PDB file of C-alpha atoms and ligand atoms in Angstrom:
ATOM      1  CA  MET A   1       0.000   0.000   0.000  1.00  0.00           C
ATOM      2  CA  LEU A   2       1.173   3.475  -0.833  1.00  0.00           C
ATOM      3  CA  GLU A   3      -0.365   6.760   0.308  1.00  0.00           C
ATOM      4  CA  VAL A   4       0.105   9.961  -1.657  1.00  0.00           C
ATOM      5  CA  PHE A   5      -0.559  13.098   0.401  1.00  0.00           C
ATOM      6  CA  PHE A   6      -1.170  16.267  -1.603  1.00  0.00           C
ATOM      7  CA  LEU A   7       0.227  18.898   0.749  1.00  0.00           C
ATOM      8  CA  GLY A   8       0.146  21.699  -1.797  1.00  0.00           C
ATOM      9  CA  THR A   9      -1.549  21.502  -5.196  1.00  0.00           C
ATOM     10  CA  GLY A  10      -1.321  25.053  -6.522  1.00  0.00           C
ATOM     11  CA  GLY A  11       1.327  26.541  -8.744  1.00  0.00           C
ATOM     12  CA  ILE A  12       3.490  29.654  -8.914  1.00  0.00           C
ATOM     13  CA  MET A  13       2.025  31.283  -5.787  1.00  0.00           C
ATOM     14  CA  PRO A  14      -0.153  30.188  -2.855  1.00  0.00           C
ATOM     15  CA  THR A  15      -3.813  31.191  -2.598  1.00  0.00           C
ATOM     16  CA  ARG A  16      -6.324  31.037   0.257  1.00  0.00           C
ATOM     17  CA  GLU A  17      -7.424  27.588  -0.818  1.00  0.00           C
ATOM     18  CA  ARG A  18      -4.195  25.994  -1.943  1.00  0.00           C
ATOM     19  CA  ASN A  19      -0.523  25.987  -1.118  1.00  0.00           C
ATOM     20  CA  VAL A  20       2.421  25.658  -3.500  1.00  0.00           C
ATOM     21  CA  PRO A  21       3.649  22.176  -4.535  1.00  0.00           C
ATOM     22  CA  SER A  22       4.558  19.431  -2.146  1.00  0.00           C
ATOM     23  CA  ILE A  23       3.706  15.749  -2.294  1.00  0.00           C
ATOM     24  CA  ALA A  24       4.431  13.288   0.508  1.00  0.00           C
ATOM     25  CA  LEU A  25       4.518   9.572  -0.251  1.00  0.00           C
ATOM     26  CA  ARG A  26       4.078   7.343   2.766  1.00  0.00           C
ATOM     27  CA  TYR A  27       5.408   3.845   2.242  1.00  0.00           C
ATOM     28  CA  ARG A  28       6.076   1.332   5.011  1.00  0.00           C
ATOM     29  CA  GLY A  29       6.340   4.066   7.638  1.00  0.00           C
ATOM     30  CA  GLU A  30       8.767   6.238   5.671  1.00  0.00           C
ATOM     31  CA  ILE A  31       7.737   9.594   4.233  1.00  0.00           C
ATOM     32  CA  VAL A  32       9.400  10.602   0.977  1.00  0.00           C
ATOM     33  CA  LEU A  33       8.898  14.227  -0.039  1.00  0.00           C
ATOM     34  CA  PHE A  34       8.673  15.409  -3.623  1.00  0.00           C
ATOM     35  CA  ASP A  35       9.078  19.187  -3.719  1.00  0.00           C
ATOM     36  CA  ALA A  36       8.680  21.333  -0.661  1.00  0.00           C
ATOM     37  CA  GLY A  37       7.201  24.733  -1.451  1.00  0.00           C
ATOM     38  CA  GLU A  38       6.894  27.460   1.145  1.00  0.00           C
ATOM     39  CA  CYS A  39       4.935  26.340   4.254  1.00  0.00           C
ATOM     40  CA  THR A  40       5.329  22.627   3.587  1.00  0.00           C
ATOM     41  CA  MET A  41       6.192  22.193   7.295  1.00  0.00           C
ATOM     42  CA  ARG A  42       2.875  23.714   8.284  1.00  0.00           C
ATOM     43  CA  GLN A  43       1.024  21.553   5.766  1.00  0.00           C
ATOM     44  CA  MET A  44       2.750  18.477   7.230  1.00  0.00           C
ATOM     45  CA  ASN A  45       1.647  19.473  10.717  1.00  0.00           C
ATOM     46  CA  THR A  46      -1.946  19.740   9.525  1.00  0.00           C
ATOM     47  CA  ALA A  47      -1.677  16.361   7.816  1.00  0.00           C
ATOM     48  CA  LYS A  48      -0.068  14.898  10.969  1.00  0.00           C
ATOM     49  CA  LEU A  49       3.033  13.825   9.093  1.00  0.00           C
ATOM     50  CA  SER A  50       6.258  14.057  11.076  1.00  0.00           C
ATOM     51  CA  PRO A  51       9.329  15.523   9.336  1.00  0.00           C
ATOM     52  CA  MET A  52      11.382  13.131  11.502  1.00  0.00           C
ATOM     53  CA  ARG A  53      10.165  10.332   9.217  1.00  0.00           C
ATOM     54  CA  VAL A  54      11.535  12.132   6.163  1.00  0.00           C
ATOM     55  CA  ASP A  55      15.000  10.996   5.102  1.00  0.00           C
ATOM     56  CA  LYS A  56      14.772  11.979   1.452  1.00  0.00           C
ATOM     57  CA  ILE A  57      13.550  15.113  -0.273  1.00  0.00           C
ATOM     58  CA  PHE A  58      13.414  15.156  -4.068  1.00  0.00           C
ATOM     59  CA  ILE A  59      13.294  18.609  -5.650  1.00  0.00           C
ATOM     60  CA  THR A  60      12.156  18.932  -9.252  1.00  0.00           C
ATOM     61  CA  HIS A  61      13.661  22.386  -9.938  1.00  0.00           C
ATOM     62  CA  PHE A  62      14.668  25.649  -8.340  1.00  0.00           C
ATOM     63  CA  HIS A  63      11.672  27.857  -8.903  1.00  0.00           C
ATOM     64  CA  GLY A  64      10.605  29.237  -5.523  1.00  0.00           C
ATOM     65  CA  ASP A  65       7.241  27.480  -5.393  1.00  0.00           C
ATOM     66  CA  HIS A  66       9.010  24.077  -5.324  1.00  0.00           C
ATOM     67  CA  TYR A  67      11.769  24.443  -2.716  1.00  0.00           C
ATOM     68  CA  LEU A  68      11.358  27.418  -0.392  1.00  0.00           C
ATOM     69  CA  GLY A  69       9.855  25.212   2.330  1.00  0.00           C
ATOM     70  CA  ILE A  70      13.135  23.348   2.849  1.00  0.00           C
ATOM     71  CA  PRO A  71      14.710  25.847   5.317  1.00  0.00           C
ATOM     72  CA  ALA A  72      11.715  25.573   7.664  1.00  0.00           C
ATOM     73  CA  LEU A  73      11.693  21.784   7.413  1.00  0.00           C
ATOM     74  CA  ILE A  74      15.366  21.607   8.371  1.00  0.00           C
ATOM     75  CA  GLN A  75      14.842  24.107  11.181  1.00  0.00           C
ATOM     76  CA  THR A  76      11.999  22.029  12.642  1.00  0.00           C
ATOM     77  CA  MET A  77      14.001  18.806  12.359  1.00  0.00           C
ATOM     78  CA  ASN A  78      16.798  20.568  14.220  1.00  0.00           C
ATOM     79  CA  LEU A  79      14.486  21.838  16.975  1.00  0.00           C
ATOM     80  CA  TRP A  80      13.332  18.255  17.462  1.00  0.00           C
ATOM     81  CA  ASN A  81      16.965  17.151  17.936  1.00  0.00           C
ATOM     82  CA  ARG A  82      17.254  15.173  14.790  1.00  0.00           C
ATOM     83  CA  GLU A  83      20.486  13.204  14.534  1.00  0.00           C
ATOM     84  CA  LYS A  84      20.067  11.072  11.426  1.00  0.00           C
ATOM     85  CA  PRO A  85      21.181  12.570   8.131  1.00  0.00           C
ATOM     86  CA  LEU A  86      18.866  14.108   5.569  1.00  0.00           C
ATOM     87  CA  HIS A  87      19.320  13.477   1.854  1.00  0.00           C
ATOM     88  CA  ILE A  88      18.350  16.177  -0.617  1.00  0.00           C
ATOM     89  CA  PHE A  89      18.148  15.154  -4.270  1.00  0.00           C
ATOM     90  CA  GLY A  90      17.641  17.491  -7.172  1.00  0.00           C
ATOM     91  CA  PRO A  91      18.878  18.744 -10.540  1.00  0.00           C
ATOM     92  CA  LYS A  92      21.915  20.920 -11.200  1.00  0.00           C
ATOM     93  CA  TYR A  93      22.187  23.745  -8.595  1.00  0.00           C
ATOM     94  CA  THR A  94      21.144  21.553  -5.655  1.00  0.00           C
ATOM     95  CA  PHE A  95      24.658  21.783  -4.146  1.00  0.00           C
ATOM     96  CA  GLN A  96      24.672  25.522  -4.592  1.00  0.00           C
ATOM     97  CA  PHE A  97      21.245  25.887  -2.985  1.00  0.00           C
ATOM     98  CA  VAL A  98      22.147  23.833   0.114  1.00  0.00           C
ATOM     99  CA  GLN A  99      25.490  25.609   0.460  1.00  0.00           C
ATOM    100  CA  ASN A 100      23.814  29.030   0.270  1.00  0.00           C
ATOM    101  CA  LEU A 101      21.216  27.926   2.791  1.00  0.00           C
ATOM    102  CA  LEU A 102      23.807  26.691   5.282  1.00  0.00           C
ATOM    103  CA  ASN A 103      25.743  29.953   4.910  1.00  0.00           C
ATOM    104  CA  SER A 104      22.727  32.148   5.552  1.00  0.00           C
ATOM    105  CA  GLY A 105      22.132  33.703   8.965  1.00  0.00           C
ATOM    106  CA  PHE A 106      23.026  31.482  11.913  1.00  0.00           C
ATOM    107  CA  PHE A 107      21.583  28.404  10.301  1.00  0.00           C
ATOM    108  CA  ARG A 108      23.509  25.412  11.650  1.00  0.00           C
ATOM    109  CA  PRO A 109      21.660  22.083  11.756  1.00  0.00           C
ATOM    110  CA  GLY A 110      23.043  19.498  14.181  1.00  0.00           C
ATOM    111  CA  PHE A 111      22.703  16.694  11.645  1.00  0.00           C
ATOM    112  CA  ASP A 112      24.323  15.980   8.289  1.00  0.00           C
ATOM    113  CA  ILE A 113      22.745  16.999   5.015  1.00  0.00           C
ATOM    114  CA  HIS A 114      23.821  14.946   2.024  1.00  0.00           C
ATOM    115  CA  VAL A 115      23.276  16.470  -1.382  1.00  0.00           C
ATOM    116  CA  HIS A 116      22.803  14.427  -4.543  1.00  0.00           C
ATOM    117  CA  GLU A 117      22.765  16.255  -7.887  1.00  0.00           C
ATOM    118  CA  LEU A 118      21.041  14.057 -10.435  1.00  0.00           C
ATOM    119  CA  GLY A 119      20.771  13.673 -14.165  1.00  0.00           C
ATOM    120  CA  GLU A 120      18.666  10.785 -15.421  1.00  0.00           C
ATOM    121  CA  THR A 121      19.299   7.918 -13.052  1.00  0.00           C
ATOM    122  CA  ARG A 122      17.847   5.032 -11.055  1.00  0.00           C
ATOM    123  CA  LEU A 123      18.347   5.020  -7.301  1.00  0.00           C
ATOM    124  CA  LYS A 124      17.732   1.822  -5.350  1.00  0.00           C
ATOM    125  CA  PHE A 125      16.458   1.980  -1.782  1.00  0.00           C
ATOM    126  CA  GLY A 126      15.422  -1.330  -0.155  1.00  0.00           C
ATOM    127  CA  ASP A 127      11.878  -2.065  -1.301  1.00  0.00           C
ATOM    128  CA  TYR A 128      11.620   0.713  -3.864  1.00  0.00           C
ATOM    129  CA  GLU A 129      13.496   2.697  -6.470  1.00  0.00           C
ATOM    130  CA  VAL A 130      13.335   6.330  -7.486  1.00  0.00           C
ATOM    131  CA  TRP A 131      14.130   7.186 -11.094  1.00  0.00           C
ATOM    132  CA  SER A 132      14.793  10.717 -12.246  1.00  0.00           C
ATOM    133  CA  PHE A 133      14.169  11.960 -15.777  1.00  0.00           C
ATOM    134  CA  LYS A 134      14.635  15.250 -17.577  1.00  0.00           C
ATOM    135  CA  VAL A 135      11.626  17.414 -18.363  1.00  0.00           C
ATOM    136  CA  GLU A 136      11.250  20.652 -20.343  1.00  0.00           C
ATOM    137  CA  HIS A 137      10.867  23.716 -18.180  1.00  0.00           C
ATOM    138  CA  GLY A 138      13.435  26.144 -19.575  1.00  0.00           C
ATOM    139  CA  ILE A 139      15.798  25.526 -16.600  1.00  0.00           C
ATOM    140  CA  PRO A 140      17.338  22.283 -15.249  1.00  0.00           C
ATOM    141  CA  ALA A 141      14.269  20.327 -14.118  1.00  0.00           C
ATOM    142  CA  LEU A 142      13.506  16.706 -13.293  1.00  0.00           C
ATOM    143  CA  GLY A 143      10.481  14.473 -12.995  1.00  0.00           C
ATOM    144  CA  TYR A 144      10.529  11.435 -10.711  1.00  0.00           C
ATOM    145  CA  VAL A 145       9.242   7.879 -10.692  1.00  0.00           C
ATOM    146  CA  PHE A 146       8.621   6.089  -7.406  1.00  0.00           C
ATOM    147  CA  LYS A 147       8.640   2.371  -8.200  1.00  0.00           C
ATOM    148  CA  GLU A 148       7.914  -0.311  -5.660  1.00  0.00           C
ATOM    149  CA  LYS A 149       9.884  -3.488  -6.338  1.00  0.00           C
ATOM    150  CA  ASP A 150       7.960  -6.263  -8.040  1.00  0.00           C
ATOM    151  CA  ARG A 151       7.098  -9.012  -5.576  1.00  0.00           C
ATOM    152  CA  ARG A 152       6.998 -12.755  -5.951  1.00  0.00           C
ATOM    153  CA  GLY A 153       3.631 -14.382  -6.604  1.00  0.00           C
ATOM    154  CA  LYS A 154       1.629 -15.915  -3.765  1.00  0.00           C
ATOM    155  CA  PHE A 155       2.419 -19.450  -2.614  1.00  0.00           C
ATOM    156  CA  LEU A 156       0.005 -21.842  -4.310  1.00  0.00           C
ATOM    157  CA  LYS A 157      -1.438 -24.360  -1.841  1.00  0.00           C
ATOM    158  CA  GLU A 158      -1.914 -27.160  -4.339  1.00  0.00           C
ATOM    159  CA  LYS A 159       1.680 -26.780  -5.554  1.00  0.00           C
ATOM    160  CA  LEU A 160       3.017 -26.882  -2.000  1.00  0.00           C
ATOM    161  CA  VAL A 161       1.104 -30.117  -1.416  1.00  0.00           C
ATOM    162  CA  GLU A 162       2.319 -31.532  -4.727  1.00  0.00           C
ATOM    163  CA  TYR A 163       5.954 -30.842  -3.818  1.00  0.00           C
ATOM    164  CA  GLY A 164       5.479 -31.892  -0.190  1.00  0.00           C
ATOM    165  CA  LEU A 165       6.384 -28.486   1.223  1.00  0.00           C
ATOM    166  CA  SER A 166       4.391 -27.570   4.277  1.00  0.00           C
ATOM    167  CA  GLU A 167       6.806 -26.462   6.976  1.00  0.00           C
ATOM    168  CA  GLY A 168       7.396 -22.711   7.448  1.00  0.00           C
ATOM    169  CA  PRO A 169      11.217 -22.858   7.706  1.00  0.00           C
ATOM    170  CA  ILE A 170      11.634 -24.661   4.403  1.00  0.00           C
ATOM    171  CA  LEU A 171       9.476 -22.047   2.652  1.00  0.00           C
ATOM    172  CA  GLY A 172      11.608 -19.325   4.234  1.00  0.00           C
ATOM    173  CA  LYS A 173      14.731 -21.022   2.868  1.00  0.00           C
ATOM    174  CA  LEU A 174      13.130 -21.371  -0.576  1.00  0.00           C
ATOM    175  CA  GLU A 175      12.182 -17.704  -0.556  1.00  0.00           C
ATOM    176  CA  LYS A 176      15.661 -16.632   0.497  1.00  0.00           C
ATOM    177  CA  GLU A 177      17.657 -18.883  -1.819  1.00  0.00           C
ATOM    178  CA  GLY A 178      15.310 -19.076  -4.796  1.00  0.00           C
ATOM    179  CA  GLN A 179      15.572 -22.860  -4.967  1.00  0.00           C
ATOM    180  CA  ILE A 180      16.023 -25.869  -2.680  1.00  0.00           C
ATOM    181  CA  GLU A 181      16.830 -29.536  -3.065  1.00  0.00           C
ATOM    182  CA  ARG A 182      14.308 -32.021  -1.743  1.00  0.00           C
ATOM    183  CA  ASN A 183      14.730 -35.770  -2.093  1.00  0.00           C
ATOM    184  CA  GLY A 184      17.224 -35.271  -4.892  1.00  0.00           C
ATOM    185  CA  ARG A 185      14.894 -32.917  -6.735  1.00  0.00           C
ATOM    186  CA  ILE A 186      15.427 -29.185  -7.304  1.00  0.00           C
ATOM    187  CA  ILE A 187      12.374 -27.057  -6.489  1.00  0.00           C
ATOM    188  CA  ARG A 188      12.418 -23.460  -7.651  1.00  0.00           C
ATOM    189  CA  LEU A 189      10.413 -20.649  -6.069  1.00  0.00           C
ATOM    190  CA  GLU A 190       8.560 -20.142  -9.376  1.00  0.00           C
ATOM    191  CA  ASP A 191       7.402 -23.788  -9.261  1.00  0.00           C
ATOM    192  CA  VAL A 192       5.219 -23.170  -6.212  1.00  0.00           C
ATOM    193  CA  THR A 193       4.175 -19.514  -6.576  1.00  0.00           C
ATOM    194  CA  GLY A 194       1.729 -17.661  -8.814  1.00  0.00           C
ATOM    195  CA  PRO A 195       2.642 -14.869 -11.263  1.00  0.00           C
ATOM    196  CA  ARG A 196       4.910 -12.079  -9.988  1.00  0.00           C
ATOM    197  CA  ARG A 197       3.027  -9.063  -8.619  1.00  0.00           C
ATOM    198  CA  LYS A 198       3.916  -5.728 -10.195  1.00  0.00           C
ATOM    199  CA  GLY A 199       5.098  -3.096  -7.741  1.00  0.00           C
ATOM    200  CA  LEU A 200       3.176   0.178  -7.594  1.00  0.00           C
ATOM    201  CA  LYS A 201       4.417   2.999  -9.792  1.00  0.00           C
ATOM    202  CA  VAL A 202       3.809   6.700  -9.148  1.00  0.00           C
ATOM    203  CA  VAL A 203       5.167   9.383 -11.464  1.00  0.00           C
ATOM    204  CA  TYR A 204       5.470  13.114 -10.740  1.00  0.00           C
ATOM    205  CA  THR A 205       6.352  15.489 -13.567  1.00  0.00           C
ATOM    206  CA  GLY A 206       7.179  18.654 -11.657  1.00  0.00           C
ATOM    207  CA  ASP A 207       6.776  21.646 -13.994  1.00  0.00           C
ATOM    208  CA  THR A 208       7.073  20.931 -17.690  1.00  0.00           C
ATOM    209  CA  LYS A 209       5.825  21.559 -21.173  1.00  0.00           C
ATOM    210  CA  PRO A 210       4.294  18.450 -22.723  1.00  0.00           C
ATOM    211  CA  CYS A 211       7.259  16.182 -23.029  1.00  0.00           C
ATOM    212  CA  GLU A 212       8.028  12.783 -24.556  1.00  0.00           C
ATOM    213  CA  ARG A 213      10.220  11.750 -21.601  1.00  0.00           C
ATOM    214  CA  VAL A 214       7.129  11.904 -19.376  1.00  0.00           C
ATOM    215  CA  ARG A 215       5.224   9.529 -21.624  1.00  0.00           C
ATOM    216  CA  LEU A 216       8.162   7.129 -21.663  1.00  0.00           C
ATOM    217  CA  PHE A 217       8.719   7.097 -17.900  1.00  0.00           C
ATOM    218  CA  ALA A 218       5.005   7.104 -17.044  1.00  0.00           C
ATOM    219  CA  GLU A 219       4.303   3.960 -19.072  1.00  0.00           C
ATOM    220  CA  ARG A 220       1.519   2.024 -17.323  1.00  0.00           C
ATOM    221  CA  ALA A 221       1.925   3.936 -14.058  1.00  0.00           C
ATOM    222  CA  ASP A 222      -0.656   3.410 -11.338  1.00  0.00           C
ATOM    223  CA  LEU A 223      -0.705   7.162 -10.810  1.00  0.00           C
ATOM    224  CA  LEU A 224       0.651  10.010 -12.932  1.00  0.00           C
ATOM    225  CA  ILE A 225       0.742  13.370 -11.172  1.00  0.00           C
ATOM    226  CA  HIS A 226       1.055  15.704 -14.147  1.00  0.00           C
ATOM    227  CA  GLU A 227       1.270  19.439 -13.931  1.00  0.00           C
ATOM    228  CA  ALA A 228      -1.673  21.024 -15.762  1.00  0.00           C
ATOM    229  CA  THR A 229      -1.219  24.666 -14.891  1.00  0.00           C
ATOM    230  CA  TYR A 230      -3.583  25.999 -17.527  1.00  0.00           C
ATOM    231  CA  LEU A 231      -6.987  25.143 -18.932  1.00  0.00           C
ATOM    232  CA  ASN A 232      -6.143  26.312 -22.438  1.00  0.00           C
ATOM    233  CA  PRO A 233      -3.156  27.210 -24.653  1.00  0.00           C
ATOM    234  CA  LYS A 234      -4.169  30.891 -24.740  1.00  0.00           C
ATOM    235  CA  ASP A 235      -3.658  31.229 -20.971  1.00  0.00           C
ATOM    236  CA  ARG A 236      -0.409  29.262 -21.146  1.00  0.00           C
ATOM    237  CA  GLY A 237       1.138  31.498 -23.811  1.00  0.00           C
ATOM    238  CA  GLU A 238       4.864  30.849 -24.237  1.00  0.00           C
ATOM    239  CA  SER A 239       5.444  29.525 -20.711  1.00  0.00           C
ATOM    240  CA  TYR A 240       7.021  26.117 -20.101  1.00  0.00           C
ATOM    241  CA  HIS A 241       3.893  24.584 -18.608  1.00  0.00           C
ATOM    242  CA  SER A 242       1.165  22.161 -19.721  1.00  0.00           C
ATOM    243  CA  THR A 243      -2.551  22.445 -20.316  1.00  0.00           C
ATOM    244  CA  VAL A 244      -5.107  19.953 -19.022  1.00  0.00           C
ATOM    245  CA  GLU A 245      -5.582  18.531 -22.493  1.00  0.00           C
ATOM    246  CA  GLU A 246      -1.856  17.987 -22.971  1.00  0.00           C
ATOM    247  CA  ALA A 247      -1.537  16.229 -19.599  1.00  0.00           C
ATOM    248  CA  CYS A 248      -4.491  14.005 -20.528  1.00  0.00           C
ATOM    249  CA  GLU A 249      -3.033  13.136 -23.900  1.00  0.00           C
ATOM    250  CA  THR A 250       0.252  12.089 -22.301  1.00  0.00           C
ATOM    251  CA  ALA A 251      -1.612  10.013 -19.701  1.00  0.00           C
ATOM    252  CA  LYS A 252      -3.624   8.348 -22.425  1.00  0.00           C
ATOM    253  CA  ARG A 253      -0.614   7.507 -24.566  1.00  0.00           C
ATOM    254  CA  ALA A 254       1.279   6.182 -21.527  1.00  0.00           C
ATOM    255  CA  LYS A 255      -1.762   4.048 -20.575  1.00  0.00           C
ATOM    256  CA  VAL A 256      -1.655   5.231 -16.968  1.00  0.00           C
ATOM    257  CA  LYS A 257      -4.370   3.980 -14.646  1.00  0.00           C
ATOM    258  CA  LEU A 258      -5.065   7.290 -12.933  1.00  0.00           C
ATOM    259  CA  LEU A 259      -4.103  10.877 -13.733  1.00  0.00           C
ATOM    260  CA  ALA A 260      -3.945  13.550 -11.022  1.00  0.00           C
ATOM    261  CA  LEU A 261      -3.969  17.103 -12.400  1.00  0.00           C
ATOM    262  CA  PHE A 262      -1.636  19.301 -10.374  1.00  0.00           C
ATOM    263  CA  HIS A 263      -0.108  22.804 -10.116  1.00  0.00           C
ATOM    264  CA  ARG A 264      -3.141  24.719 -11.377  1.00  0.00           C
ATOM    265  CA  ALA A 265      -2.634  28.428 -11.784  1.00  0.00           C
ATOM    266  CA  PHE A 266      -3.920  30.797  -9.116  1.00  0.00           C
ATOM    267  CA  ARG A 267      -6.225  32.491 -11.630  1.00  0.00           C
ATOM    268  CA  TYR A 268      -8.677  29.540 -11.616  1.00  0.00           C
ATOM    269  CA  SER A 269     -11.018  28.758  -8.762  1.00  0.00           C
ATOM    270  CA  TYR A 270     -11.267  25.076  -7.900  1.00  0.00           C
ATOM    271  CA  ARG A 271     -14.838  24.814  -9.177  1.00  0.00           C
ATOM    272  CA  GLU A 272     -14.082  26.536 -12.481  1.00  0.00           C
ATOM    273  CA  TYR A 273     -11.004  24.384 -13.057  1.00  0.00           C
ATOM    274  CA  VAL A 274     -12.366  21.025 -11.956  1.00  0.00           C
ATOM    275  CA  GLU A 275     -15.526  21.188 -14.066  1.00  0.00           C
ATOM    276  CA  GLU A 276     -13.721  22.000 -17.283  1.00  0.00           C
ATOM    277  CA  ALA A 277     -10.729  19.753 -16.571  1.00  0.00           C
ATOM    278  CA  LEU A 278     -12.777  16.645 -15.855  1.00  0.00           C
ATOM    279  CA  GLN A 279     -14.866  17.258 -18.949  1.00  0.00           C
ATOM    280  CA  ILE A 280     -11.714  17.367 -21.072  1.00  0.00           C
ATOM    281  CA  CYS A 281     -10.408  14.153 -19.484  1.00  0.00           C
ATOM    282  CA  GLU A 282     -13.708  12.382 -19.912  1.00  0.00           C
ATOM    283  CA  GLY A 283     -13.770  13.398 -23.568  1.00  0.00           C
ATOM    284  CA  LEU A 284     -10.374  11.748 -24.019  1.00  0.00           C
ATOM    285  CA  GLY A 285     -11.361   8.679 -22.004  1.00  0.00           C
ATOM    286  CA  VAL A 286      -8.806   9.327 -19.257  1.00  0.00           C
ATOM    287  CA  ASN A 287      -9.501   8.398 -15.659  1.00  0.00           C
ATOM    288  CA  ALA A 288      -8.588  11.614 -13.801  1.00  0.00           C
ATOM    289  CA  VAL A 289      -8.912  13.446 -10.500  1.00  0.00           C
ATOM    290  CA  VAL A 290      -8.114  16.993  -9.424  1.00  0.00           C
ATOM    291  CA  PRO A 291      -6.765  16.670  -5.874  1.00  0.00           C
ATOM    292  CA  LYS A 292      -7.187  19.532  -3.408  1.00  0.00           C
ATOM    293  CA  ASP A 293      -4.710  20.298  -0.630  1.00  0.00           C
ATOM    294  CA  PHE A 294      -4.909  17.561   2.020  1.00  0.00           C
ATOM    295  CA  ASP A 295      -6.411  14.978  -0.314  1.00  0.00           C
ATOM    296  CA  VAL A 296      -4.786  11.555  -0.049  1.00  0.00           C
ATOM    297  CA  ILE A 297      -4.765   8.913  -2.746  1.00  0.00           C
ATOM    298  CA  THR A 298      -4.304   5.418  -1.360  1.00  0.00           C
ATOM    299  CA  LEU A 299      -2.985   2.931  -3.892  1.00  0.00           C
ATOM    300  CA  LYS A 300      -3.104  -0.826  -3.573  1.00  0.00           C
ATOM    301  CA  SER A 301      -2.367  -3.112  -6.476  1.00  0.00           C
ATOM    302  CA  GLY A 302      -5.216  -2.583  -8.905  1.00  0.00           C
ATOM    303  CA  THR A 303      -7.262  -0.178  -6.751  1.00  0.00           C
ATOM    304  CA  TRP A 304      -7.182   3.426  -5.603  1.00  0.00           C
ATOM    305  CA  GLU A 305      -9.172   5.638  -3.286  1.00  0.00           C
ATOM    306  CA  LEU A 306      -9.178   9.423  -2.813  1.00  0.00           C
ATOM    307  CA  LYS A 307     -10.074  10.943   0.552  1.00  0.00           C
ATOM    308  CA  SER A 308      -9.614  14.291   2.223  1.00  0.00           C
ATOM    309  CA  ILE A 309      -7.800  14.292   5.561  1.00  0.00           C
ATOM    310  CA  LEU A 310      -9.712  17.426   6.543  1.00  0.00           C
ATOM    311  CA  GLU A 311     -13.112  15.771   6.127  1.00  0.00           C
ATOM    312  CA  GLU A 312     -11.897  12.760   8.086  1.00  0.00           C
ATOM    313  CA  LYS A 313     -11.113  14.997  11.052  1.00  0.00           C
ATOM    314  CA  GLN A 314     -14.557  16.570  11.267  1.00  0.00           C
TER     315      GLN A 314
HETATM  316 ZN1   ZN B   1       5.884  25.637 -10.227  1.00  0.00          ZN
HETATM  317 ZN1   ZN B   2       8.657  26.071 -12.338  1.00  0.00          ZN
END
């Protein structure tokens, strides 16, 4: 199970109803942050997500709406006597940003900050990987894929009986070693398990013009969080952003299961945007949602659910 918390869904500048971008993925107790716009710490407090559970922050690019919340996050971690290191990942200029931050004022965290400047790469972390890919935003900018590792299929009872495997320890050994020898016969894990289960895949574009790399990396994703700043090309003008229709077309071509439209411009009210956006998506046959701040999408293999944390509290 994977939970995607939308801490800030607006773009460019905050409004009364929505904060600037930040997405928190909660997976097996860990919180992984993707972008941290201004006031992300406050949004985390409201969502009851502790920054002490954050070890990794992935920044898409250095426009203020995507990273200015990092100083406050570090400050809070420091106030809470954090000791474990924090890893900040991002495109070119991430080193420079962290260095400038640590040289500003009397800002001295008591824990280590490790900086990782990325191009297109695959990072492996235990049960999941994060892949970075280049997008088109006029400045160095990355999108990210969070990919849960594929898991083995379920043990098949009838196969276990057939091979005479019933004891727990022998199954543990089979799982660990991939194969075992029993009465002179080799039994492989695949012989007694069903088809492998695909790990969940969530893709976040950050800010970008429509871009072929997104389609490639979002292939068959469970969730594509695509920026869709504008409702139409006229509003977008020459800026390096996407329209709803362009985000939908990419989602359709990549055969994603669910599209979340993100980073809508402050000029649109939620109601105005959501009505038109969902109509466009429906017209293209794309399964889409427009998350508000504090909405959470819970993904399990093959299913998803969207709920607001705020409504839950009432
Ligand atoms: Zn932005
Ligand atoms: Zn931007």
